[in-house]
């Protein structure tokens, strides 16, 4: 959809001239602050990106929900500030965009995101009364836009969703190496985050393939060492249930992964899942006889831990009588 400023549906007023005009093309990333107001007598404020402490980033040509924003930023220069009055027919998607931004802000503050598609939006509340009202009663909106930066595709690092499948594969390899370097430097958080990011990219690629087909199996094998390394980070962080979850997943792809069985066994032992821990340690001993002595020591420690736990439970039980 291509709107120009000659359209009666868009009226521009310059507040502050820009420093220069940069030609834009598909893939250009425009970063800007925005303020959204109703075109009523009070100029009611709806949103202001500065309160979110995060400007909007828009990559041109990527089918952004609010197409009119793509049109108006292309009519602006770097550091320009301008107001655009847009006809209600051009901003019907704004409640969706606003809800997404507000939900993302809640997530950053520790809340939970609730997915809401256009179909259910008509029957359910967005969780924001002003957006509900705007959706039911559309009206003209005024956007005040301040262009902060304009970066052409070769001037910024692409995010994962912008990459081709081949580029994603390369990024996964790099992230794994970054994670390994960070782990060796005892930077556990950086290592964990790198492995986690890589796992997410592999999962995106796997969704495009049919399960158990050669391409899917190859990606699953790429995912195994990432899950293994991520679970090691989680084990050191004492996040035992996450270790169990991720090791169980990798063992679906590689049932005889000794490290996966051992780390899951250690996590089970830590949360008093004695039988599951015992099974994992025994499988390790069966798969690699050279580890038999080490596993017998783990099983002995497990027996001691279980006996101590039983004594503690009996003592606690006795206090009730």
C-alpha atoms as a PDB file:
ATOM      1  CA  UNK A   1       0.000   0.000   0.000  1.00  0.00           C
ATOM      2  CA  UNK A   2       1.516   3.324  -1.060  1.00  0.00           C
ATOM      3  CA  UNK A   3       0.203   6.556   0.384  1.00  0.00           C
ATOM      4  CA  UNK A   4       1.620   9.966  -0.491  1.00  0.00           C
ATOM      5  CA  UNK A   5       1.264  13.235   1.327  1.00  0.00           C
ATOM      6  CA  UNK A   6      -0.988  14.419  -1.489  1.00  0.00           C
ATOM      7  CA  UNK A   7      -3.592  11.986  -0.215  1.00  0.00           C
ATOM      8  CA  UNK A   8      -6.337  13.821   1.620  1.00  0.00           C
ATOM      9  CA  UNK A   9      -6.225  10.964   4.112  1.00  0.00           C
ATOM     10  CA  UNK A  10      -2.764  11.998   5.359  1.00  0.00           C
ATOM     11  CA  UNK A  11      -1.908  15.544   6.430  1.00  0.00           C
ATOM     12  CA  UNK A  12       1.650  16.387   7.460  1.00  0.00           C
ATOM     13  CA  UNK A  13       2.852  19.273   9.621  1.00  0.00           C
ATOM     14  CA  UNK A  14       6.591  19.686  10.223  1.00  0.00           C
ATOM     15  CA  UNK A  15       7.509  20.458  13.825  1.00  0.00           C
ATOM     16  CA  UNK A  16      11.296  20.384  13.432  1.00  0.00           C
ATOM     17  CA  UNK A  17      13.268  20.085  10.197  1.00  0.00           C
ATOM     18  CA  UNK A  18      15.559  17.121   9.714  1.00  0.00           C
ATOM     19  CA  UNK A  19      19.320  17.283   9.306  1.00  0.00           C
ATOM     20  CA  UNK A  20      19.396  15.405   5.997  1.00  0.00           C
ATOM     21  CA  UNK A  21      17.251  13.289   3.700  1.00  0.00           C
ATOM     22  CA  UNK A  22      18.381   9.672   3.225  1.00  0.00           C
ATOM     23  CA  UNK A  23      16.881   7.607   0.372  1.00  0.00           C
ATOM     24  CA  UNK A  24      15.191   4.500   1.754  1.00  0.00           C
ATOM     25  CA  UNK A  25      14.799   1.052   0.238  1.00  0.00           C
ATOM     26  CA  UNK A  26      13.430  -2.355   1.170  1.00  0.00           C
ATOM     27  CA  UNK A  27      15.296  -3.622   4.223  1.00  0.00           C
ATOM     28  CA  UNK A  28      16.145  -0.161   5.583  1.00  0.00           C
ATOM     29  CA  UNK A  29      15.655   0.053   9.350  1.00  0.00           C
ATOM     30  CA  UNK A  30      14.104   3.256  10.671  1.00  0.00           C
ATOM     31  CA  UNK A  31      14.203   3.886  14.427  1.00  0.00           C
ATOM     32  CA  UNK A  32      11.838   6.518  15.781  1.00  0.00           C
ATOM     33  CA  UNK A  33       9.898   7.741  18.770  1.00  0.00           C
ATOM     34  CA  UNK A  34       6.176   8.250  18.345  1.00  0.00           C
ATOM     35  CA  UNK A  35       3.264   9.804  20.139  1.00  0.00           C
ATOM     36  CA  UNK A  36      -0.297   8.809  19.270  1.00  0.00           C
ATOM     37  CA  UNK A  37      -3.305  11.023  19.975  1.00  0.00           C
ATOM     38  CA  UNK A  38      -6.957  11.027  19.069  1.00  0.00           C
ATOM     39  CA  UNK A  39      -8.120  13.838  16.849  1.00  0.00           C
ATOM     40  CA  UNK A  40     -10.729  14.948  19.359  1.00  0.00           C
ATOM     41  CA  UNK A  41     -11.052  18.320  21.091  1.00  0.00           C
ATOM     42  CA  UNK A  42      -8.815  17.160  23.957  1.00  0.00           C
ATOM     43  CA  UNK A  43      -6.212  15.530  21.659  1.00  0.00           C
ATOM     44  CA  UNK A  44      -6.409  12.519  23.953  1.00  0.00           C
ATOM     45  CA  UNK A  45      -3.045  10.793  24.375  1.00  0.00           C
ATOM     46  CA  UNK A  46      -3.099   7.060  23.572  1.00  0.00           C
ATOM     47  CA  UNK A  47       0.565   6.055  23.487  1.00  0.00           C
ATOM     48  CA  UNK A  48       4.002   7.592  23.851  1.00  0.00           C
ATOM     49  CA  UNK A  49       7.036   5.458  23.080  1.00  0.00           C
ATOM     50  CA  UNK A  50       9.315   7.418  25.404  1.00  0.00           C
ATOM     51  CA  UNK A  51       7.323   6.105  28.380  1.00  0.00           C
ATOM     52  CA  UNK A  52       8.234   2.569  27.213  1.00  0.00           C
ATOM     53  CA  UNK A  53      11.911   3.554  27.287  1.00  0.00           C
ATOM     54  CA  UNK A  54      12.268   1.897  23.888  1.00  0.00           C
ATOM     55  CA  UNK A  55      11.811   3.485  20.449  1.00  0.00           C
ATOM     56  CA  UNK A  56      10.065   1.737  17.584  1.00  0.00           C
ATOM     57  CA  UNK A  57      12.181  -0.082  15.005  1.00  0.00           C
ATOM     58  CA  UNK A  58      10.612  -0.548  11.580  1.00  0.00           C
ATOM     59  CA  UNK A  59      12.221  -2.511   8.741  1.00  0.00           C
ATOM     60  CA  UNK A  60      10.735  -1.399   5.438  1.00  0.00           C
ATOM     61  CA  UNK A  61       9.140  -4.000   3.182  1.00  0.00           C
ATOM     62  CA  UNK A  62       8.506  -6.582   5.934  1.00  0.00           C
ATOM     63  CA  UNK A  63       4.689  -6.307   5.930  1.00  0.00           C
ATOM     64  CA  UNK A  64       4.374  -4.346   9.156  1.00  0.00           C
ATOM     65  CA  UNK A  65       0.787  -4.382  10.432  1.00  0.00           C
ATOM     66  CA  UNK A  66       0.416  -0.587  10.315  1.00  0.00           C
ATOM     67  CA  UNK A  67       1.293   0.093   6.690  1.00  0.00           C
ATOM     68  CA  UNK A  68       0.690   3.816   6.957  1.00  0.00           C
ATOM     69  CA  UNK A  69       3.735   4.123   9.246  1.00  0.00           C
ATOM     70  CA  UNK A  70       5.928   2.775   6.457  1.00  0.00           C
ATOM     71  CA  UNK A  71       4.561   5.474   4.178  1.00  0.00           C
ATOM     72  CA  UNK A  72       4.977   8.410   6.524  1.00  0.00           C
ATOM     73  CA  UNK A  73       8.530   7.625   7.682  1.00  0.00           C
ATOM     74  CA  UNK A  74       9.588   7.515   4.039  1.00  0.00           C
ATOM     75  CA  UNK A  75       8.510  11.162   3.771  1.00  0.00           C
ATOM     76  CA  UNK A  76      10.820  12.261   6.601  1.00  0.00           C
ATOM     77  CA  UNK A  77      14.470  13.174   7.025  1.00  0.00           C
ATOM     78  CA  UNK A  78      16.933  12.121   9.684  1.00  0.00           C
ATOM     79  CA  UNK A  79      16.139  13.779  13.061  1.00  0.00           C
ATOM     80  CA  UNK A  80      12.987  15.365  11.646  1.00  0.00           C
ATOM     81  CA  UNK A  81       9.944  15.736  13.893  1.00  0.00           C
ATOM     82  CA  UNK A  82       6.540  15.883  12.208  1.00  0.00           C
ATOM     83  CA  UNK A  83       2.859  15.375  12.951  1.00  0.00           C
ATOM     84  CA  UNK A  84       0.670  13.291  10.669  1.00  0.00           C
ATOM     85  CA  UNK A  85      -3.110  13.304  10.841  1.00  0.00           C
ATOM     86  CA  UNK A  86      -4.265   9.991   9.365  1.00  0.00           C
ATOM     87  CA  UNK A  87      -7.762   9.050   8.309  1.00  0.00           C
ATOM     88  CA  UNK A  88      -9.413   6.326  10.362  1.00  0.00           C
ATOM     89  CA  UNK A  89      -9.490   4.020   7.328  1.00  0.00           C
ATOM     90  CA  UNK A  90      -5.671   3.904   7.417  1.00  0.00           C
ATOM     91  CA  UNK A  91      -5.239   3.170  11.134  1.00  0.00           C
ATOM     92  CA  UNK A  92      -7.674   0.338  11.792  1.00  0.00           C
ATOM     93  CA  UNK A  93      -4.747  -1.906  12.714  1.00  0.00           C
ATOM     94  CA  UNK A  94      -3.415   0.502  15.334  1.00  0.00           C
ATOM     95  CA  UNK A  95      -5.076  -1.233  18.340  1.00  0.00           C
ATOM     96  CA  UNK A  96      -3.244  -4.440  17.368  1.00  0.00           C
ATOM     97  CA  UNK A  97       0.109  -2.638  17.168  1.00  0.00           C
ATOM     98  CA  UNK A  98      -0.455  -0.778  20.424  1.00  0.00           C
ATOM     99  CA  UNK A  99      -1.485  -3.937  22.276  1.00  0.00           C
ATOM    100  CA  UNK A 100       1.649  -5.739  21.069  1.00  0.00           C
ATOM    101  CA  UNK A 101       3.913  -2.923  22.262  1.00  0.00           C
ATOM    102  CA  UNK A 102       2.163  -2.622  25.621  1.00  0.00           C
ATOM    103  CA  UNK A 103       2.269  -6.379  26.179  1.00  0.00           C
ATOM    104  CA  UNK A 104       5.980  -6.427  25.349  1.00  0.00           C
ATOM    105  CA  UNK A 105       6.535  -3.710  27.940  1.00  0.00           C
ATOM    106  CA  UNK A 106       4.716  -5.822  30.540  1.00  0.00           C
ATOM    107  CA  UNK A 107       6.930  -8.807  29.692  1.00  0.00           C
ATOM    108  CA  UNK A 108      10.061  -6.708  30.199  1.00  0.00           C
ATOM    109  CA  UNK A 109       8.663  -5.757  33.607  1.00  0.00           C
ATOM    110  CA  UNK A 110       8.130  -9.407  34.555  1.00  0.00           C
ATOM    111  CA  UNK A 111       4.570  -9.967  33.370  1.00  0.00           C
ATOM    112  CA  UNK A 112       3.190 -12.511  30.913  1.00  0.00           C
ATOM    113  CA  UNK A 113       2.282 -12.000  27.291  1.00  0.00           C
ATOM    114  CA  UNK A 114      -1.219 -12.958  26.112  1.00  0.00           C
ATOM    115  CA  UNK A 115      -1.596 -13.744  22.425  1.00  0.00           C
ATOM    116  CA  UNK A 116      -4.552 -12.145  20.742  1.00  0.00           C
ATOM    117  CA  UNK A 117      -5.255 -12.551  17.039  1.00  0.00           C
ATOM    118  CA  UNK A 118      -7.633 -10.434  14.961  1.00  0.00           C
ATOM    119  CA  UNK A 119     -10.372 -13.055  15.053  1.00  0.00           C
ATOM    120  CA  UNK A 120     -10.607 -13.254  18.827  1.00  0.00           C
ATOM    121  CA  UNK A 121      -9.984  -9.518  19.150  1.00  0.00           C
ATOM    122  CA  UNK A 122     -13.543  -8.882  17.986  1.00  0.00           C
ATOM    123  CA  UNK A 123     -15.020 -10.978  20.781  1.00  0.00           C
ATOM    124  CA  UNK A 124     -12.583 -10.517  23.661  1.00  0.00           C
ATOM    125  CA  UNK A 125     -11.169  -7.521  25.472  1.00  0.00           C
ATOM    126  CA  UNK A 126      -7.630  -6.486  24.589  1.00  0.00           C
ATOM    127  CA  UNK A 127      -7.014  -5.840  28.252  1.00  0.00           C
ATOM    128  CA  UNK A 128      -6.814  -2.105  27.534  1.00  0.00           C
ATOM    129  CA  UNK A 129     -10.146  -0.204  27.656  1.00  0.00           C
ATOM    130  CA  UNK A 130      -8.913   2.662  25.460  1.00  0.00           C
ATOM    131  CA  UNK A 131      -7.882   0.202  22.718  1.00  0.00           C
ATOM    132  CA  UNK A 132     -11.191  -1.650  23.010  1.00  0.00           C
ATOM    133  CA  UNK A 133     -13.010   1.641  22.501  1.00  0.00           C
ATOM    134  CA  UNK A 134     -10.783   2.601  19.558  1.00  0.00           C
ATOM    135  CA  UNK A 135     -11.333  -0.769  17.903  1.00  0.00           C
ATOM    136  CA  UNK A 136     -15.116  -0.575  18.277  1.00  0.00           C
ATOM    137  CA  UNK A 137     -15.286   3.108  17.306  1.00  0.00           C
ATOM    138  CA  UNK A 138     -12.463   3.851  14.844  1.00  0.00           C
ATOM    139  CA  UNK A 139     -11.425   7.481  14.423  1.00  0.00           C
ATOM    140  CA  UNK A 140      -8.709   9.622  12.901  1.00  0.00           C
ATOM    141  CA  UNK A 141      -5.373   9.505  14.717  1.00  0.00           C
ATOM    142  CA  UNK A 142      -2.486  11.939  14.957  1.00  0.00           C
ATOM    143  CA  UNK A 143       1.064  10.584  15.057  1.00  0.00           C
ATOM    144  CA  UNK A 144       4.006  12.722  16.115  1.00  0.00           C
ATOM    145  CA  UNK A 145       7.111  11.029  14.743  1.00  0.00           C
ATOM    146  CA  UNK A 146      10.759  11.784  15.575  1.00  0.00           C
ATOM    147  CA  UNK A 147      13.276   9.983  13.354  1.00  0.00           C
ATOM    148  CA  UNK A 148      16.244   8.869  15.477  1.00  0.00           C
ATOM    149  CA  UNK A 149      18.235   6.841  12.959  1.00  0.00           C
ATOM    150  CA  UNK A 150      18.059   5.429   9.438  1.00  0.00           C
ATOM    151  CA  UNK A 151      20.170   2.374   8.630  1.00  0.00           C
ATOM    152  CA  UNK A 152      20.406   0.687   5.255  1.00  0.00           C
ATOM    153  CA  UNK A 153      20.497  -3.157   5.179  1.00  0.00           C
ATOM    154  CA  UNK A 154      24.307  -3.301   5.007  1.00  0.00           C
ATOM    155  CA  UNK A 155      24.691  -0.959   7.992  1.00  0.00           C
ATOM    156  CA  UNK A 156      23.149  -3.002  10.783  1.00  0.00           C
ATOM    157  CA  UNK A 157      23.176  -6.559  12.053  1.00  0.00           C
ATOM    158  CA  UNK A 158      20.107  -8.462  10.942  1.00  0.00           C
ATOM    159  CA  UNK A 159      17.869 -10.102  13.510  1.00  0.00           C
ATOM    160  CA  UNK A 160      17.196 -13.814  13.179  1.00  0.00           C
ATOM    161  CA  UNK A 161      13.778 -13.386  11.550  1.00  0.00           C
ATOM    162  CA  UNK A 162      15.371 -11.371   8.733  1.00  0.00           C
ATOM    163  CA  UNK A 163      17.938 -14.029   7.828  1.00  0.00           C
ATOM    164  CA  UNK A 164      17.765 -16.646   5.097  1.00  0.00           C
ATOM    165  CA  UNK A 165      17.914 -20.289   6.154  1.00  0.00           C
ATOM    166  CA  UNK A 166      21.575 -20.500   5.136  1.00  0.00           C
ATOM    167  CA  UNK A 167      22.370 -17.376   7.148  1.00  0.00           C
ATOM    168  CA  UNK A 168      20.561 -18.861  10.141  1.00  0.00           C
ATOM    169  CA  UNK A 169      22.691 -22.003   9.926  1.00  0.00           C
ATOM    170  CA  UNK A 170      25.844 -19.875   9.954  1.00  0.00           C
ATOM    171  CA  UNK A 171      24.540 -17.872  12.917  1.00  0.00           C
ATOM    172  CA  UNK A 172      23.827 -21.073  14.865  1.00  0.00           C
ATOM    173  CA  UNK A 173      27.444 -22.165  14.393  1.00  0.00           C
ATOM    174  CA  UNK A 174      28.739 -18.777  15.497  1.00  0.00           C
ATOM    175  CA  UNK A 175      26.488 -18.703  18.551  1.00  0.00           C
ATOM    176  CA  UNK A 176      27.664 -22.149  19.583  1.00  0.00           C
ATOM    177  CA  UNK A 177      31.280 -21.003  19.325  1.00  0.00           C
ATOM    178  CA  UNK A 178      30.479 -17.826  21.261  1.00  0.00           C
ATOM    179  CA  UNK A 179      28.838 -19.923  23.955  1.00  0.00           C
ATOM    180  CA  UNK A 180      31.850 -22.224  24.169  1.00  0.00           C
ATOM    181  CA  UNK A 181      34.260 -19.286  24.501  1.00  0.00           C
ATOM    182  CA  UNK A 182      32.086 -17.703  27.195  1.00  0.00           C
ATOM    183  CA  UNK A 183      31.803 -20.997  29.075  1.00  0.00           C
ATOM    184  CA  UNK A 184      35.556 -21.496  29.079  1.00  0.00           C
ATOM    185  CA  UNK A 185      35.888 -17.951  30.436  1.00  0.00           C
ATOM    186  CA  UNK A 186      33.430 -18.826  33.247  1.00  0.00           C
ATOM    187  CA  UNK A 187      30.895 -16.343  31.860  1.00  0.00           C
ATOM    188  CA  UNK A 188      27.964 -18.630  32.506  1.00  0.00           C
ATOM    189  CA  UNK A 189      25.209 -16.152  31.678  1.00  0.00           C
ATOM    190  CA  UNK A 190      26.679 -15.235  28.289  1.00  0.00           C
ATOM    191  CA  UNK A 191      27.215 -18.909  27.456  1.00  0.00           C
ATOM    192  CA  UNK A 192      23.684 -19.863  28.469  1.00  0.00           C
ATOM    193  CA  UNK A 193      22.151 -17.016  26.454  1.00  0.00           C
ATOM    194  CA  UNK A 194      24.177 -17.860  23.338  1.00  0.00           C
ATOM    195  CA  UNK A 195      23.129 -21.519  23.464  1.00  0.00           C
ATOM    196  CA  UNK A 196      19.511 -20.551  24.129  1.00  0.00           C
ATOM    197  CA  UNK A 197      19.451 -18.171  21.143  1.00  0.00           C
ATOM    198  CA  UNK A 198      20.946 -20.843  18.890  1.00  0.00           C
ATOM    199  CA  UNK A 199      18.379 -23.418  20.062  1.00  0.00           C
ATOM    200  CA  UNK A 200      15.562 -21.039  19.167  1.00  0.00           C
ATOM    201  CA  UNK A 201      16.905 -20.557  15.641  1.00  0.00           C
ATOM    202  CA  UNK A 202      17.249 -24.312  15.089  1.00  0.00           C
ATOM    203  CA  UNK A 203      13.669 -24.784  16.275  1.00  0.00           C
ATOM    204  CA  UNK A 204      12.504 -22.225  13.681  1.00  0.00           C
ATOM    205  CA  UNK A 205      14.293 -24.175  10.954  1.00  0.00           C
ATOM    206  CA  UNK A 206      12.875 -27.507  12.160  1.00  0.00           C
ATOM    207  CA  UNK A 207       9.335 -26.165  11.902  1.00  0.00           C
ATOM    208  CA  UNK A 208       9.827 -25.868   8.131  1.00  0.00           C
ATOM    209  CA  UNK A 209      10.750 -29.546   7.761  1.00  0.00           C
ATOM    210  CA  UNK A 210       8.687 -32.706   8.015  1.00  0.00           C
ATOM    211  CA  UNK A 211       9.532 -34.636  11.215  1.00  0.00           C
ATOM    212  CA  UNK A 212      11.918 -37.566  10.734  1.00  0.00           C
ATOM    213  CA  UNK A 213      12.795 -36.568   7.186  1.00  0.00           C
ATOM    214  CA  UNK A 214      16.575 -36.277   6.475  1.00  0.00           C
ATOM    215  CA  UNK A 215      16.617 -32.459   6.721  1.00  0.00           C
ATOM    216  CA  UNK A 216      14.714 -32.534  10.028  1.00  0.00           C
ATOM    217  CA  UNK A 217      17.011 -35.246  11.439  1.00  0.00           C
ATOM    218  CA  UNK A 218      20.089 -33.225  10.476  1.00  0.00           C
ATOM    219  CA  UNK A 219      18.723 -30.177  12.295  1.00  0.00           C
ATOM    220  CA  UNK A 220      17.838 -32.322  15.327  1.00  0.00           C
ATOM    221  CA  UNK A 221      21.437 -33.515  15.498  1.00  0.00           C
ATOM    222  CA  UNK A 222      22.566 -29.878  15.354  1.00  0.00           C
ATOM    223  CA  UNK A 223      20.277 -29.157  18.267  1.00  0.00           C
ATOM    224  CA  UNK A 224      21.628 -31.957  20.508  1.00  0.00           C
ATOM    225  CA  UNK A 225      24.993 -30.370  21.489  1.00  0.00           C
ATOM    226  CA  UNK A 226      23.266 -27.026  22.014  1.00  0.00           C
ATOM    227  CA  UNK A 227      20.759 -28.613  24.399  1.00  0.00           C
ATOM    228  CA  UNK A 228      23.597 -30.469  26.086  1.00  0.00           C
ATOM    229  CA  UNK A 229      25.648 -27.314  26.639  1.00  0.00           C
ATOM    230  CA  UNK A 230      22.595 -25.325  27.734  1.00  0.00           C
ATOM    231  CA  UNK A 231      21.698 -28.016  30.268  1.00  0.00           C
ATOM    232  CA  UNK A 232      25.232 -27.905  31.677  1.00  0.00           C
ATOM    233  CA  UNK A 233      24.843 -24.165  32.284  1.00  0.00           C
ATOM    234  CA  UNK A 234      21.500 -24.775  33.958  1.00  0.00           C
ATOM    235  CA  UNK A 235      23.009 -27.545  36.092  1.00  0.00           C
ATOM    236  CA  UNK A 236      25.660 -25.142  37.371  1.00  0.00           C
ATOM    237  CA  UNK A 237      22.919 -22.594  38.049  1.00  0.00           C
ATOM    238  CA  UNK A 238      21.088 -25.305  40.036  1.00  0.00           C
ATOM    239  CA  UNK A 239      18.029 -24.937  37.801  1.00  0.00           C
ATOM    240  CA  UNK A 240      17.443 -28.689  37.991  1.00  0.00           C
ATOM    241  CA  UNK A 241      13.990 -28.930  36.455  1.00  0.00           C
ATOM    242  CA  UNK A 242      15.215 -27.060  33.379  1.00  0.00           C
ATOM    243  CA  UNK A 243      18.102 -29.572  33.133  1.00  0.00           C
ATOM    244  CA  UNK A 244      15.633 -32.471  33.271  1.00  0.00           C
ATOM    245  CA  UNK A 245      13.429 -30.856  30.623  1.00  0.00           C
ATOM    246  CA  UNK A 246      16.197 -30.126  28.124  1.00  0.00           C
ATOM    247  CA  UNK A 247      18.082 -33.379  28.642  1.00  0.00           C
ATOM    248  CA  UNK A 248      14.855 -35.319  28.155  1.00  0.00           C
ATOM    249  CA  UNK A 249      14.353 -33.483  24.863  1.00  0.00           C
ATOM    250  CA  UNK A 250      17.859 -34.175  23.584  1.00  0.00           C
ATOM    251  CA  UNK A 251      17.547 -37.853  24.569  1.00  0.00           C
ATOM    252  CA  UNK A 252      14.574 -38.097  22.211  1.00  0.00           C
ATOM    253  CA  UNK A 253      16.967 -37.203  19.386  1.00  0.00           C
ATOM    254  CA  UNK A 254      19.925 -39.189  20.766  1.00  0.00           C
ATOM    255  CA  UNK A 255      18.745 -41.846  23.284  1.00  0.00           C
ATOM    256  CA  UNK A 256      22.311 -43.039  23.956  1.00  0.00           C
ATOM    257  CA  UNK A 257      23.799 -39.634  24.744  1.00  0.00           C
ATOM    258  CA  UNK A 258      25.873 -40.427  27.828  1.00  0.00           C
ATOM    259  CA  UNK A 259      26.357 -36.805  28.880  1.00  0.00           C
ATOM    260  CA  UNK A 260      22.632 -36.173  28.575  1.00  0.00           C
ATOM    261  CA  UNK A 261      21.793 -39.194  30.721  1.00  0.00           C
ATOM    262  CA  UNK A 262      24.408 -38.286  33.330  1.00  0.00           C
ATOM    263  CA  UNK A 263      23.324 -34.641  33.624  1.00  0.00           C
ATOM    264  CA  UNK A 264      19.674 -35.603  33.824  1.00  0.00           C
ATOM    265  CA  UNK A 265      20.581 -38.159  36.513  1.00  0.00           C
ATOM    266  CA  UNK A 266      22.385 -35.483  38.523  1.00  0.00           C
ATOM    267  CA  UNK A 267      19.382 -33.168  38.238  1.00  0.00           C
ATOM    268  CA  UNK A 268      16.955 -35.939  39.251  1.00  0.00           C
ATOM    269  CA  UNK A 269      19.128 -36.706  42.274  1.00  0.00           C
ATOM    270  CA  UNK A 270      19.161 -33.033  43.278  1.00  0.00           C
ATOM    271  CA  UNK A 271      15.355 -32.885  43.363  1.00  0.00           C
ATOM    272  CA  UNK A 272      15.020 -36.280  45.095  1.00  0.00           C
ATOM    273  CA  UNK A 273      13.752 -38.184  42.058  1.00  0.00           C
ATOM    274  CA  UNK A 274      15.788 -41.168  43.234  1.00  0.00           C
ATOM    275  CA  UNK A 275      14.389 -43.851  40.959  1.00  0.00           C
ATOM    276  CA  UNK A 276      14.775 -41.724  37.821  1.00  0.00           C
ATOM    277  CA  UNK A 277      18.328 -40.778  38.827  1.00  0.00           C
ATOM    278  CA  UNK A 278      19.177 -44.439  39.452  1.00  0.00           C
ATOM    279  CA  UNK A 279      17.873 -45.416  36.000  1.00  0.00           C
ATOM    280  CA  UNK A 280      19.933 -42.733  34.271  1.00  0.00           C
ATOM    281  CA  UNK A 281      23.173 -43.659  36.066  1.00  0.00           C
ATOM    282  CA  UNK A 282      22.636 -47.348  35.332  1.00  0.00           C
ATOM    283  CA  UNK A 283      22.103 -46.610  31.633  1.00  0.00           C
ATOM    284  CA  UNK A 284      25.351 -44.652  31.555  1.00  0.00           C
ATOM    285  CA  UNK A 285      27.204 -47.630  33.067  1.00  0.00           C
ATOM    286  CA  UNK A 286      25.653 -49.993  30.509  1.00  0.00           C
ATOM    287  CA  UNK A 287      26.491 -47.755  27.548  1.00  0.00           C
ATOM    288  CA  UNK A 288      30.110 -47.113  28.591  1.00  0.00           C
ATOM    289  CA  UNK A 289      31.658 -49.809  30.791  1.00  0.00           C
ATOM    290  CA  UNK A 290      34.693 -47.603  31.429  1.00  0.00           C
ATOM    291  CA  UNK A 291      32.410 -45.406  33.512  1.00  0.00           C
ATOM    292  CA  UNK A 292      31.206 -48.309  35.670  1.00  0.00           C
ATOM    293  CA  UNK A 293      33.294 -47.334  38.708  1.00  0.00           C
ATOM    294  CA  UNK A 294      32.228 -43.692  38.513  1.00  0.00           C
ATOM    295  CA  UNK A 295      28.554 -44.662  38.213  1.00  0.00           C
ATOM    296  CA  UNK A 296      28.805 -47.060  41.173  1.00  0.00           C
ATOM    297  CA  UNK A 297      30.057 -44.108  43.216  1.00  0.00           C
ATOM    298  CA  UNK A 298      27.121 -41.986  42.015  1.00  0.00           C
ATOM    299  CA  UNK A 299      24.695 -44.772  42.907  1.00  0.00           C
ATOM    300  CA  UNK A 300      26.270 -45.138  46.346  1.00  0.00           C
ATOM    301  CA  UNK A 301      25.942 -41.398  46.959  1.00  0.00           C
ATOM    302  CA  UNK A 302      22.352 -41.650  45.797  1.00  0.00           C
ATOM    303  CA  UNK A 303      21.639 -44.422  48.306  1.00  0.00           C
ATOM    304  CA  UNK A 304      23.175 -42.358  51.117  1.00  0.00           C
ATOM    305  CA  UNK A 305      21.182 -39.320  50.062  1.00  0.00           C
ATOM    306  CA  UNK A 306      17.956 -41.315  49.995  1.00  0.00           C
ATOM    307  CA  UNK A 307      18.599 -42.887  53.435  1.00  0.00           C
ATOM    308  CA  UNK A 308      19.331 -39.455  54.914  1.00  0.00           C
ATOM    309  CA  UNK A 309      16.162 -38.082  53.371  1.00  0.00           C
ATOM    310  CA  UNK A 310      14.128 -40.957  54.819  1.00  0.00           C
ATOM    311  CA  UNK A 311      15.536 -40.283  58.311  1.00  0.00           C
ATOM    312  CA  UNK A 312      14.747 -36.583  58.015  1.00  0.00           C
ATOM    313  CA  UNK A 313      11.210 -37.372  56.876  1.00  0.00           C
ATOM    314  CA  UNK A 314      10.675 -39.737  59.834  1.00  0.00           C
ATOM    315  CA  UNK A 315      11.907 -37.085  62.271  1.00  0.00           C
ATOM    316  CA  UNK A 316       9.562 -34.523  60.777  1.00  0.00           C
ATOM    317  CA  UNK A 317       6.695 -37.016  60.959  1.00  0.00           C
ATOM    318  CA  UNK A 318       7.409 -37.719  64.625  1.00  0.00           C
ATOM    319  CA  UNK A 319       6.952 -34.073  65.528  1.00  0.00           C
ATOM    320  CA  UNK A 320       3.272 -34.338  64.723  1.00  0.00           C
ATOM    321  CA  UNK A 321       2.726 -36.837  67.589  1.00  0.00           C
END
